[in-house]
């Protein structure tokens, strides 16, 4: 046997699967698609949320300590509004990310 | 093995959009080539169909990782090659010595050349690097570039492995013929 004969034999490949092969594969694919992926704990979202809240607290603390106690009464509502606005912004960003 | 790449891309886009049935297009277009590749590694039809089905399932699971920068055929055949090679590692059916594997043993299937089964056994008995090179070379109808891409090798490396593999195969077949003559 020479290389040409080997080449011809190994090249001449007309084998086909059974006629029901495609249906069998699609049955397995449908089964696979119907299996819900396991629900992962959303660590990424938790990290972003916790980071956002830490930032809000840090900013609030900084605003409080840098404010003259005499002016605290007048600036406290502004700080509260700023914190609320920031937390709403973080929530909105998380909602967009999740969608 | 030139197939309309747009049809593959369109079917993949539909599957990724949630239309599971569109995957039937991929299966229909690729069942023949993937079955034939699996048959080269598995050696018999039942195992080859199981292996080809495993390739399609893996492809379905990881369709999102095909980014469209490479041809779908290149991606799919590289994936199929990896699945077939790991199958060959897990189930090393070619533990028989190379010269024994070169002896004709099983009858050919109705749709294949008479010599194919024992030649496949002889190729499967080669060391994996030469076996893979030869399987992919013949699967891609002697296209060195395509075979090298499927194996993620340079063309030069593939040519060197082919040369060595073909030499080993020839000597195994010659030894097998002598053995039968005795």
PDB file of C-alpha atoms in Angstrom:
ATOM      1  CA  UNK A   1       0.000   0.000   0.000  1.00  0.00           C
ATOM      2  CA  UNK A   2       1.444   3.398  -0.948  1.00  0.00           C
ATOM      3  CA  UNK A   3       0.683   6.911   0.305  1.00  0.00           C
ATOM      4  CA  UNK A   4      -1.575   7.743  -2.645  1.00  0.00           C
ATOM      5  CA  UNK A   5      -3.796   4.783  -1.861  1.00  0.00           C
ATOM      6  CA  UNK A   6      -3.902   5.775   1.811  1.00  0.00           C
ATOM      7  CA  UNK A   7      -4.752   9.369   0.858  1.00  0.00           C
ATOM      8  CA  UNK A   8      -7.580   8.213  -1.393  1.00  0.00           C
ATOM      9  CA  UNK A   9      -9.061   5.899   1.227  1.00  0.00           C
ATOM     10  CA  UNK A  10      -8.879   8.406   4.057  1.00  0.00           C
ATOM     11  CA  UNK A  11     -10.197  11.228   1.896  1.00  0.00           C
ATOM     12  CA  UNK A  12     -13.083   9.328   0.377  1.00  0.00           C
ATOM     13  CA  UNK A  13     -15.396   9.711   3.323  1.00  0.00           C
ATOM     14  CA  UNK A  14     -19.103   9.707   2.602  1.00  0.00           C
ATOM     15  CA  UNK A  15     -20.326   8.440   5.969  1.00  0.00           C
ATOM     16  CA  UNK A  16     -23.544  10.081   7.196  1.00  0.00           C
ATOM     17  CA  UNK A  17     -25.288   9.825  10.578  1.00  0.00           C
ATOM     18  CA  UNK A  18     -28.638   8.065  10.993  1.00  0.00           C
ATOM     19  CA  UNK A  19     -31.629   9.987   9.551  1.00  0.00           C
ATOM     20  CA  UNK A  20     -32.964  10.529  13.086  1.00  0.00           C
ATOM     21  CA  UNK A  21     -29.690  12.114  14.257  1.00  0.00           C
ATOM     22  CA  UNK A  22     -30.821  15.718  13.782  1.00  0.00           C
ATOM     23  CA  UNK A  23     -34.059  15.106  15.699  1.00  0.00           C
ATOM     24  CA  UNK A  24     -32.108  13.454  18.544  1.00  0.00           C
ATOM     25  CA  UNK A  25     -29.719  16.402  18.768  1.00  0.00           C
ATOM     26  CA  UNK A  26     -32.555  18.920  18.776  1.00  0.00           C
ATOM     27  CA  UNK A  27     -34.319  16.950  21.530  1.00  0.00           C
ATOM     28  CA  UNK A  28     -31.163  17.205  23.630  1.00  0.00           C
ATOM     29  CA  UNK A  29     -30.817  20.913  22.811  1.00  0.00           C
ATOM     30  CA  UNK A  30     -34.434  21.614  23.837  1.00  0.00           C
ATOM     31  CA  UNK A  31     -33.845  19.741  27.097  1.00  0.00           C
ATOM     32  CA  UNK A  32     -30.740  21.830  27.655  1.00  0.00           C
ATOM     33  CA  UNK A  33     -32.624  25.072  26.899  1.00  0.00           C
ATOM     34  CA  UNK A  34     -35.423  24.115  29.295  1.00  0.00           C
ATOM     35  CA  UNK A  35     -32.995  23.609  32.158  1.00  0.00           C
ATOM     36  CA  UNK A  36     -32.811  26.905  33.971  1.00  0.00           C
ATOM     37  CA  UNK A  37     -29.298  28.043  34.757  1.00  0.00           C
ATOM     38  CA  UNK A  38     -28.595  28.047  38.509  1.00  0.00           C
ATOM     39  CA  UNK A  39     -29.333  31.387  40.119  1.00  0.00           C
ATOM     40  CA  UNK A  40     -26.124  33.015  41.228  1.00  0.00           C
ATOM     41  CA  UNK A  41     -25.947  35.340  44.200  1.00  0.00           C
ATOM     42  CA  UNK A  42     -25.555  38.867  42.763  1.00  0.00           C
ATOM     43  CA  UNK A  43     -22.202  39.651  44.385  1.00  0.00           C
ATOM     44  CA  UNK A  44     -21.358  42.298  41.759  1.00  0.00           C
ATOM     45  CA  UNK A  45     -24.533  44.258  42.432  1.00  0.00           C
ATOM     46  CA  UNK A  46     -24.060  43.921  46.180  1.00  0.00           C
ATOM     47  CA  UNK A  47     -20.519  45.312  45.857  1.00  0.00           C
ATOM     48  CA  UNK A  48     -21.657  48.270  43.755  1.00  0.00           C
ATOM     49  CA  UNK A  49     -24.558  49.013  46.111  1.00  0.00           C
ATOM     50  CA  UNK A  50     -22.393  48.754  49.227  1.00  0.00           C
ATOM     51  CA  UNK A  51     -19.729  50.957  47.597  1.00  0.00           C
ATOM     52  CA  UNK A  52     -22.355  53.567  46.734  1.00  0.00           C
ATOM     53  CA  UNK A  53     -23.711  53.637  50.258  1.00  0.00           C
ATOM     54  CA  UNK A  54     -20.220  53.913  51.765  1.00  0.00           C
ATOM     55  CA  UNK A  55     -19.554  56.872  49.490  1.00  0.00           C
ATOM     56  CA  UNK A  56     -22.813  58.510  50.571  1.00  0.00           C
ATOM     57  CA  UNK A  57     -21.950  58.015  54.255  1.00  0.00           C
ATOM     58  CA  UNK A  58     -18.414  59.330  53.764  1.00  0.00           C
ATOM     59  CA  UNK A  59     -19.682  62.447  51.989  1.00  0.00           C
ATOM     60  CA  UNK A  60     -22.299  63.008  54.675  1.00  0.00           C
ATOM     61  CA  UNK A  61     -19.679  62.610  57.410  1.00  0.00           C
ATOM     62  CA  UNK A  62     -17.314  64.989  55.633  1.00  0.00           C
ATOM     63  CA  UNK A  63     -20.082  67.550  55.241  1.00  0.00           C
ATOM     64  CA  UNK A  64     -20.995  67.266  58.898  1.00  0.00           C
ATOM     65  CA  UNK A  65     -17.459  67.637  60.284  1.00  0.00           C
ATOM     66  CA  UNK A  66     -16.539  70.492  57.989  1.00  0.00           C
ATOM     67  CA  UNK A  67     -19.650  72.464  58.829  1.00  0.00           C
ATOM     68  CA  UNK A  68     -19.633  75.130  61.502  1.00  0.00           C
ATOM     69  CA  UNK A  69     -21.859  73.791  64.350  1.00  0.00           C
ATOM     70  CA  UNK A  70     -23.697  77.086  64.268  1.00  0.00           C
ATOM     71  CA  UNK A  71     -24.605  76.535  60.625  1.00  0.00           C
ATOM     72  CA  UNK A  72     -25.362  72.816  61.083  1.00  0.00           C
ATOM     73  CA  UNK A  73     -29.021  73.406  61.582  1.00  0.00           C
ATOM     74  CA  UNK A  74     -29.303  75.268  58.301  1.00  0.00           C
ATOM     75  CA  UNK A  75     -26.969  72.938  56.256  1.00  0.00           C
ATOM     76  CA  UNK A  76     -28.313  69.589  57.549  1.00  0.00           C
ATOM     77  CA  UNK A  77     -31.341  69.598  55.223  1.00  0.00           C
ATOM     78  CA  UNK A  78     -29.044  70.284  52.239  1.00  0.00           C
ATOM     79  CA  UNK A  79     -26.805  67.339  53.180  1.00  0.00           C
ATOM     80  CA  UNK A  80     -29.857  65.099  53.582  1.00  0.00           C
ATOM     81  CA  UNK A  81     -31.155  66.120  50.152  1.00  0.00           C
ATOM     82  CA  UNK A  82     -27.714  65.502  48.616  1.00  0.00           C
ATOM     83  CA  UNK A  83     -27.570  62.009  50.197  1.00  0.00           C
ATOM     84  CA  UNK A  84     -31.063  61.193  48.976  1.00  0.00           C
ATOM     85  CA  UNK A  85     -30.271  62.394  45.460  1.00  0.00           C
ATOM     86  CA  UNK A  86     -27.089  60.337  45.369  1.00  0.00           C
ATOM     87  CA  UNK A  87     -28.800  57.179  46.604  1.00  0.00           C
ATOM     88  CA  UNK A  88     -31.543  57.606  43.993  1.00  0.00           C
ATOM     89  CA  UNK A  89     -28.838  57.979  41.361  1.00  0.00           C
ATOM     90  CA  UNK A  90     -27.155  54.749  42.507  1.00  0.00           C
ATOM     91  CA  UNK A  91     -30.487  52.903  42.483  1.00  0.00           C
ATOM     92  CA  UNK A  92     -31.245  54.169  38.980  1.00  0.00           C
ATOM     93  CA  UNK A  93     -27.808  53.082  37.759  1.00  0.00           C
ATOM     94  CA  UNK A  94     -28.321  49.605  39.254  1.00  0.00           C
ATOM     95  CA  UNK A  95     -31.730  49.314  37.598  1.00  0.00           C
ATOM     96  CA  UNK A  96     -30.273  50.248  34.199  1.00  0.00           C
ATOM     97  CA  UNK A  97     -27.440  47.757  34.733  1.00  0.00           C
ATOM     98  CA  UNK A  98     -29.855  44.992  35.672  1.00  0.00           C
ATOM     99  CA  UNK A  99     -32.095  45.549  32.616  1.00  0.00           C
TER     100      UNK A  99
ATOM    101  CA  UNK B   1     -16.267  22.360   3.152  1.00  0.00           C
ATOM    102  CA  UNK B   2     -17.347  25.788   1.931  1.00  0.00           C
ATOM    103  CA  UNK B   3     -20.794  26.626   3.279  1.00  0.00           C
ATOM    104  CA  UNK B   4     -22.776  29.844   3.236  1.00  0.00           C
ATOM    105  CA  UNK B   5     -21.392  31.688   6.294  1.00  0.00           C
ATOM    106  CA  UNK B   6     -24.336  34.110   6.313  1.00  0.00           C
ATOM    107  CA  UNK B   7     -26.780  31.267   6.948  1.00  0.00           C
ATOM    108  CA  UNK B   8     -24.727  30.172   9.969  1.00  0.00           C
ATOM    109  CA  UNK B   9     -24.476  33.723  11.311  1.00  0.00           C
ATOM    110  CA  UNK B  10     -28.215  34.307  10.873  1.00  0.00           C
ATOM    111  CA  UNK B  11     -29.095  31.027  12.637  1.00  0.00           C
ATOM    112  CA  UNK B  12     -26.737  31.860  15.522  1.00  0.00           C
ATOM    113  CA  UNK B  13     -28.224  35.358  15.826  1.00  0.00           C
ATOM    114  CA  UNK B  14     -31.721  33.863  16.098  1.00  0.00           C
ATOM    115  CA  UNK B  15     -30.635  31.291  18.677  1.00  0.00           C
ATOM    116  CA  UNK B  16     -29.005  33.991  20.774  1.00  0.00           C
ATOM    117  CA  UNK B  17     -32.212  36.018  20.540  1.00  0.00           C
ATOM    118  CA  UNK B  18     -34.052  33.087  22.156  1.00  0.00           C
ATOM    119  CA  UNK B  19     -35.207  31.008  19.161  1.00  0.00           C
ATOM    120  CA  UNK B  20     -33.951  27.549  20.170  1.00  0.00           C
ATOM    121  CA  UNK B  21     -35.436  25.946  17.032  1.00  0.00           C
ATOM    122  CA  UNK B  22     -33.091  27.991  14.833  1.00  0.00           C
ATOM    123  CA  UNK B  23     -30.287  25.748  16.076  1.00  0.00           C
ATOM    124  CA  UNK B  24     -31.764  23.024  13.827  1.00  0.00           C
ATOM    125  CA  UNK B  25     -30.324  24.979  10.891  1.00  0.00           C
ATOM    126  CA  UNK B  26     -26.822  24.658  12.367  1.00  0.00           C
ATOM    127  CA  UNK B  27     -27.353  20.937  13.071  1.00  0.00           C
ATOM    128  CA  UNK B  28     -28.675  20.258   9.584  1.00  0.00           C
ATOM    129  CA  UNK B  29     -25.803  22.082   7.893  1.00  0.00           C
ATOM    130  CA  UNK B  30     -23.028  20.587  10.010  1.00  0.00           C
ATOM    131  CA  UNK B  31     -24.206  17.107  11.026  1.00  0.00           C
ATOM    132  CA  UNK B  32     -22.408  15.385   8.135  1.00  0.00           C
ATOM    133  CA  UNK B  33     -18.943  16.969   8.579  1.00  0.00           C
ATOM    134  CA  UNK B  34     -19.027  16.770  12.387  1.00  0.00           C
ATOM    135  CA  UNK B  35     -20.189  13.154  12.305  1.00  0.00           C
ATOM    136  CA  UNK B  36     -17.357  12.288   9.904  1.00  0.00           C
ATOM    137  CA  UNK B  37     -14.809  14.046  12.130  1.00  0.00           C
ATOM    138  CA  UNK B  38     -16.178  12.201  15.174  1.00  0.00           C
ATOM    139  CA  UNK B  39     -16.067   8.916  13.261  1.00  0.00           C
ATOM    140  CA  UNK B  40     -12.351   9.399  12.584  1.00  0.00           C
ATOM    141  CA  UNK B  41     -11.733   9.601  16.322  1.00  0.00           C
ATOM    142  CA  UNK B  42     -14.376   7.247  17.676  1.00  0.00           C
ATOM    143  CA  UNK B  43     -13.965   4.538  15.038  1.00  0.00           C
ATOM    144  CA  UNK B  44     -17.556   3.301  15.043  1.00  0.00           C
ATOM    145  CA  UNK B  45     -20.865   4.896  14.185  1.00  0.00           C
ATOM    146  CA  UNK B  46     -22.703   4.697  17.519  1.00  0.00           C
ATOM    147  CA  UNK B  47     -19.863   6.313  19.438  1.00  0.00           C
ATOM    148  CA  UNK B  48     -19.354   8.837  16.628  1.00  0.00           C
ATOM    149  CA  UNK B  49     -23.006   9.938  16.822  1.00  0.00           C
ATOM    150  CA  UNK B  50     -22.760  10.341  20.608  1.00  0.00           C
ATOM    151  CA  UNK B  51     -19.595  12.365  20.154  1.00  0.00           C
ATOM    152  CA  UNK B  52     -21.098  14.527  17.404  1.00  0.00           C
ATOM    153  CA  UNK B  53     -24.146  15.171  19.605  1.00  0.00           C
ATOM    154  CA  UNK B  54     -21.853  16.227  22.437  1.00  0.00           C
ATOM    155  CA  UNK B  55     -20.163  18.667  20.028  1.00  0.00           C
ATOM    156  CA  UNK B  56     -23.524  20.219  19.093  1.00  0.00           C
ATOM    157  CA  UNK B  57     -24.538  20.544  22.746  1.00  0.00           C
ATOM    158  CA  UNK B  58     -21.240  22.220  23.646  1.00  0.00           C
ATOM    159  CA  UNK B  59     -21.637  24.517  20.651  1.00  0.00           C
ATOM    160  CA  UNK B  60     -25.180  25.413  21.769  1.00  0.00           C
ATOM    161  CA  UNK B  61     -23.981  26.197  25.309  1.00  0.00           C
ATOM    162  CA  UNK B  62     -21.135  28.394  24.161  1.00  0.00           C
ATOM    163  CA  UNK B  63     -22.683  30.044  21.081  1.00  0.00           C
ATOM    164  CA  UNK B  64     -22.413  33.443  22.763  1.00  0.00           C
ATOM    165  CA  UNK B  65     -18.636  33.084  22.827  1.00  0.00           C
ATOM    166  CA  UNK B  66     -18.517  33.140  18.989  1.00  0.00           C
ATOM    167  CA  UNK B  67     -18.000  36.821  18.377  1.00  0.00           C
ATOM    168  CA  UNK B  68     -18.235  36.753  14.624  1.00  0.00           C
ATOM    169  CA  UNK B  69     -14.637  37.900  14.072  1.00  0.00           C
ATOM    170  CA  UNK B  70     -13.687  34.367  12.952  1.00  0.00           C
ATOM    171  CA  UNK B  71     -15.774  32.299  10.552  1.00  0.00           C
ATOM    172  CA  UNK B  72     -18.407  30.194  12.296  1.00  0.00           C
ATOM    173  CA  UNK B  73     -17.028  27.083  10.571  1.00  0.00           C
ATOM    174  CA  UNK B  74     -13.534  27.732  12.006  1.00  0.00           C
ATOM    175  CA  UNK B  75     -14.981  28.218  15.493  1.00  0.00           C
ATOM    176  CA  UNK B  76     -17.232  25.151  15.280  1.00  0.00           C
ATOM    177  CA  UNK B  77     -14.584  22.798  13.892  1.00  0.00           C
ATOM    178  CA  UNK B  78     -11.999  23.971  16.444  1.00  0.00           C
ATOM    179  CA  UNK B  79     -14.557  23.249  19.185  1.00  0.00           C
ATOM    180  CA  UNK B  80     -15.347  19.846  17.628  1.00  0.00           C
ATOM    181  CA  UNK B  81     -11.644  19.041  17.397  1.00  0.00           C
ATOM    182  CA  UNK B  82     -11.181  19.825  21.091  1.00  0.00           C
ATOM    183  CA  UNK B  83     -14.157  17.662  22.076  1.00  0.00           C
ATOM    184  CA  UNK B  84     -12.887  14.765  19.911  1.00  0.00           C
ATOM    185  CA  UNK B  85      -9.361  15.046  21.293  1.00  0.00           C
ATOM    186  CA  UNK B  86     -10.563  15.036  24.905  1.00  0.00           C
ATOM    187  CA  UNK B  87     -12.764  12.046  24.072  1.00  0.00           C
ATOM    188  CA  UNK B  88      -9.698  10.259  22.662  1.00  0.00           C
ATOM    189  CA  UNK B  89      -7.776  11.091  25.844  1.00  0.00           C
ATOM    190  CA  UNK B  90     -10.577   9.829  28.110  1.00  0.00           C
ATOM    191  CA  UNK B  91     -11.263   6.683  26.093  1.00  0.00           C
ATOM    192  CA  UNK B  92      -7.954   5.632  24.575  1.00  0.00           C
ATOM    193  CA  UNK B  93      -9.330   2.889  22.358  1.00  0.00           C
ATOM    194  CA  UNK B  94      -6.064   2.794  20.440  1.00  0.00           C
ATOM    195  CA  UNK B  95      -4.034   1.181  23.176  1.00  0.00           C
ATOM    196  CA  UNK B  96      -3.248  -1.621  20.760  1.00  0.00           C
ATOM    197  CA  UNK B  97       0.248  -1.508  19.281  1.00  0.00           C
ATOM    198  CA  UNK B  98       0.545   0.468  16.070  1.00  0.00           C
ATOM    199  CA  UNK B  99       1.438  -2.560  13.918  1.00  0.00           C
ATOM    200  CA  UNK B 100      -1.522  -4.574  15.285  1.00  0.00           C
ATOM    201  CA  UNK B 101      -3.915  -1.674  14.707  1.00  0.00           C
ATOM    202  CA  UNK B 102      -2.806  -1.631  11.086  1.00  0.00           C
ATOM    203  CA  UNK B 103      -4.215  -5.120  10.516  1.00  0.00           C
ATOM    204  CA  UNK B 104      -7.656  -5.172   8.861  1.00  0.00           C
ATOM    205  CA  UNK B 105     -10.219  -6.224  11.458  1.00  0.00           C
ATOM    206  CA  UNK B 106     -13.649  -4.674  11.108  1.00  0.00           C
ATOM    207  CA  UNK B 107     -15.811  -4.597   8.009  1.00  0.00           C
ATOM    208  CA  UNK B 108     -16.385  -1.195   6.386  1.00  0.00           C
ATOM    209  CA  UNK B 109     -19.741   0.542   6.648  1.00  0.00           C
ATOM    210  CA  UNK B 110     -21.826   0.449   3.445  1.00  0.00           C
ATOM    211  CA  UNK B 111     -21.019   4.102   2.666  1.00  0.00           C
ATOM    212  CA  UNK B 112     -17.269   4.036   3.152  1.00  0.00           C
ATOM    213  CA  UNK B 113     -14.247   2.694   1.270  1.00  0.00           C
ATOM    214  CA  UNK B 114     -13.178  -0.852   2.128  1.00  0.00           C
ATOM    215  CA  UNK B 115      -9.833   0.208   3.556  1.00  0.00           C
ATOM    216  CA  UNK B 116     -11.163   3.051   5.710  1.00  0.00           C
ATOM    217  CA  UNK B 117     -11.839   1.234   9.022  1.00  0.00           C
ATOM    218  CA  UNK B 118      -8.418  -0.321   9.390  1.00  0.00           C
ATOM    219  CA  UNK B 119      -6.677   2.809   8.152  1.00  0.00           C
ATOM    220  CA  UNK B 120      -8.600   4.813  10.767  1.00  0.00           C
ATOM    221  CA  UNK B 121      -7.556   2.319  13.442  1.00  0.00           C
ATOM    222  CA  UNK B 122      -3.963   2.659  12.306  1.00  0.00           C
ATOM    223  CA  UNK B 123      -4.157   6.477  12.426  1.00  0.00           C
ATOM    224  CA  UNK B 124      -5.809   6.304  15.868  1.00  0.00           C
ATOM    225  CA  UNK B 125      -2.941   4.165  17.121  1.00  0.00           C
ATOM    226  CA  UNK B 126      -0.403   6.888  16.261  1.00  0.00           C
ATOM    227  CA  UNK B 127       0.863   9.200  19.027  1.00  0.00           C
ATOM    228  CA  UNK B 128      -1.782  11.944  19.557  1.00  0.00           C
ATOM    229  CA  UNK B 129       0.179  14.770  17.888  1.00  0.00           C
ATOM    230  CA  UNK B 130       0.479  12.815  14.613  1.00  0.00           C
ATOM    231  CA  UNK B 131      -2.998  11.290  14.915  1.00  0.00           C
ATOM    232  CA  UNK B 132      -4.606  14.753  15.256  1.00  0.00           C
ATOM    233  CA  UNK B 133      -2.567  16.179  12.379  1.00  0.00           C
ATOM    234  CA  UNK B 134      -3.588  13.343  10.045  1.00  0.00           C
ATOM    235  CA  UNK B 135      -7.261  13.289  11.090  1.00  0.00           C
ATOM    236  CA  UNK B 136      -7.645  17.026  10.516  1.00  0.00           C
ATOM    237  CA  UNK B 137      -5.603  16.993   7.297  1.00  0.00           C
ATOM    238  CA  UNK B 138      -7.879  14.398   5.715  1.00  0.00           C
ATOM    239  CA  UNK B 139     -11.012  15.892   7.281  1.00  0.00           C
ATOM    240  CA  UNK B 140     -10.162  19.218   5.606  1.00  0.00           C
ATOM    241  CA  UNK B 141      -9.491  17.445   2.291  1.00  0.00           C
ATOM    242  CA  UNK B 142      -5.708  18.021   2.402  1.00  0.00           C
ATOM    243  CA  UNK B 143      -6.060  21.750   3.234  1.00  0.00           C
ATOM    244  CA  UNK B 144      -3.028  22.390   5.454  1.00  0.00           C
ATOM    245  CA  UNK B 145      -4.097  25.903   6.428  1.00  0.00           C
ATOM    246  CA  UNK B 146      -7.576  24.812   7.593  1.00  0.00           C
ATOM    247  CA  UNK B 147      -6.172  21.814   9.472  1.00  0.00           C
ATOM    248  CA  UNK B 148      -3.584  24.028  11.191  1.00  0.00           C
ATOM    249  CA  UNK B 149      -6.327  26.512  12.188  1.00  0.00           C
ATOM    250  CA  UNK B 150      -8.473  23.728  13.680  1.00  0.00           C
ATOM    251  CA  UNK B 151      -5.542  22.551  15.786  1.00  0.00           C
ATOM    252  CA  UNK B 152      -4.301  26.083  16.614  1.00  0.00           C
ATOM    253  CA  UNK B 153      -0.887  25.216  15.143  1.00  0.00           C
ATOM    254  CA  UNK B 154       1.343  26.998  12.662  1.00  0.00           C
ATOM    255  CA  UNK B 155       1.308  25.580   9.145  1.00  0.00           C
ATOM    256  CA  UNK B 156       4.998  24.673   9.485  1.00  0.00           C
ATOM    257  CA  UNK B 157       4.401  22.652  12.646  1.00  0.00           C
ATOM    258  CA  UNK B 158       1.455  20.888  11.073  1.00  0.00           C
ATOM    259  CA  UNK B 159       3.486  20.005   7.951  1.00  0.00           C
ATOM    260  CA  UNK B 160       6.272  18.556  10.115  1.00  0.00           C
ATOM    261  CA  UNK B 161       3.772  16.462  12.089  1.00  0.00           C
ATOM    262  CA  UNK B 162       2.102  15.298   8.887  1.00  0.00           C
ATOM    263  CA  UNK B 163       5.389  14.181   7.383  1.00  0.00           C
ATOM    264  CA  UNK B 164       6.366  12.236  10.496  1.00  0.00           C
ATOM    265  CA  UNK B 165       2.847  10.848  10.983  1.00  0.00           C
ATOM    266  CA  UNK B 166       2.590   9.643   7.392  1.00  0.00           C
ATOM    267  CA  UNK B 167       5.979   7.949   7.675  1.00  0.00           C
ATOM    268  CA  UNK B 168       4.903   6.174  10.891  1.00  0.00           C
ATOM    269  CA  UNK B 169       1.606   5.173   9.318  1.00  0.00           C
ATOM    270  CA  UNK B 170       3.293   3.723   6.235  1.00  0.00           C
ATOM    271  CA  UNK B 171       5.736   1.662   8.289  1.00  0.00           C
ATOM    272  CA  UNK B 172       2.916   0.399  10.542  1.00  0.00           C
ATOM    273  CA  UNK B 173       0.880  -0.631   7.529  1.00  0.00           C
ATOM    274  CA  UNK B 174       3.905  -2.310   5.938  1.00  0.00           C
ATOM    275  CA  UNK B 175       4.566  -4.202   9.191  1.00  0.00           C
ATOM    276  CA  UNK B 176       0.886  -5.197   9.336  1.00  0.00           C
ATOM    277  CA  UNK B 177       0.996  -6.535   5.767  1.00  0.00           C
ATOM    278  CA  UNK B 178       4.165  -8.522   6.519  1.00  0.00           C
ATOM    279  CA  UNK B 179       2.552  -9.894   9.661  1.00  0.00           C
ATOM    280  CA  UNK B 180      -0.420 -11.132   7.678  1.00  0.00           C
ATOM    281  CA  UNK B 181       1.865 -12.696   5.050  1.00  0.00           C
ATOM    282  CA  UNK B 182       3.602 -14.877   7.637  1.00  0.00           C
TER     283      UNK B 182
END
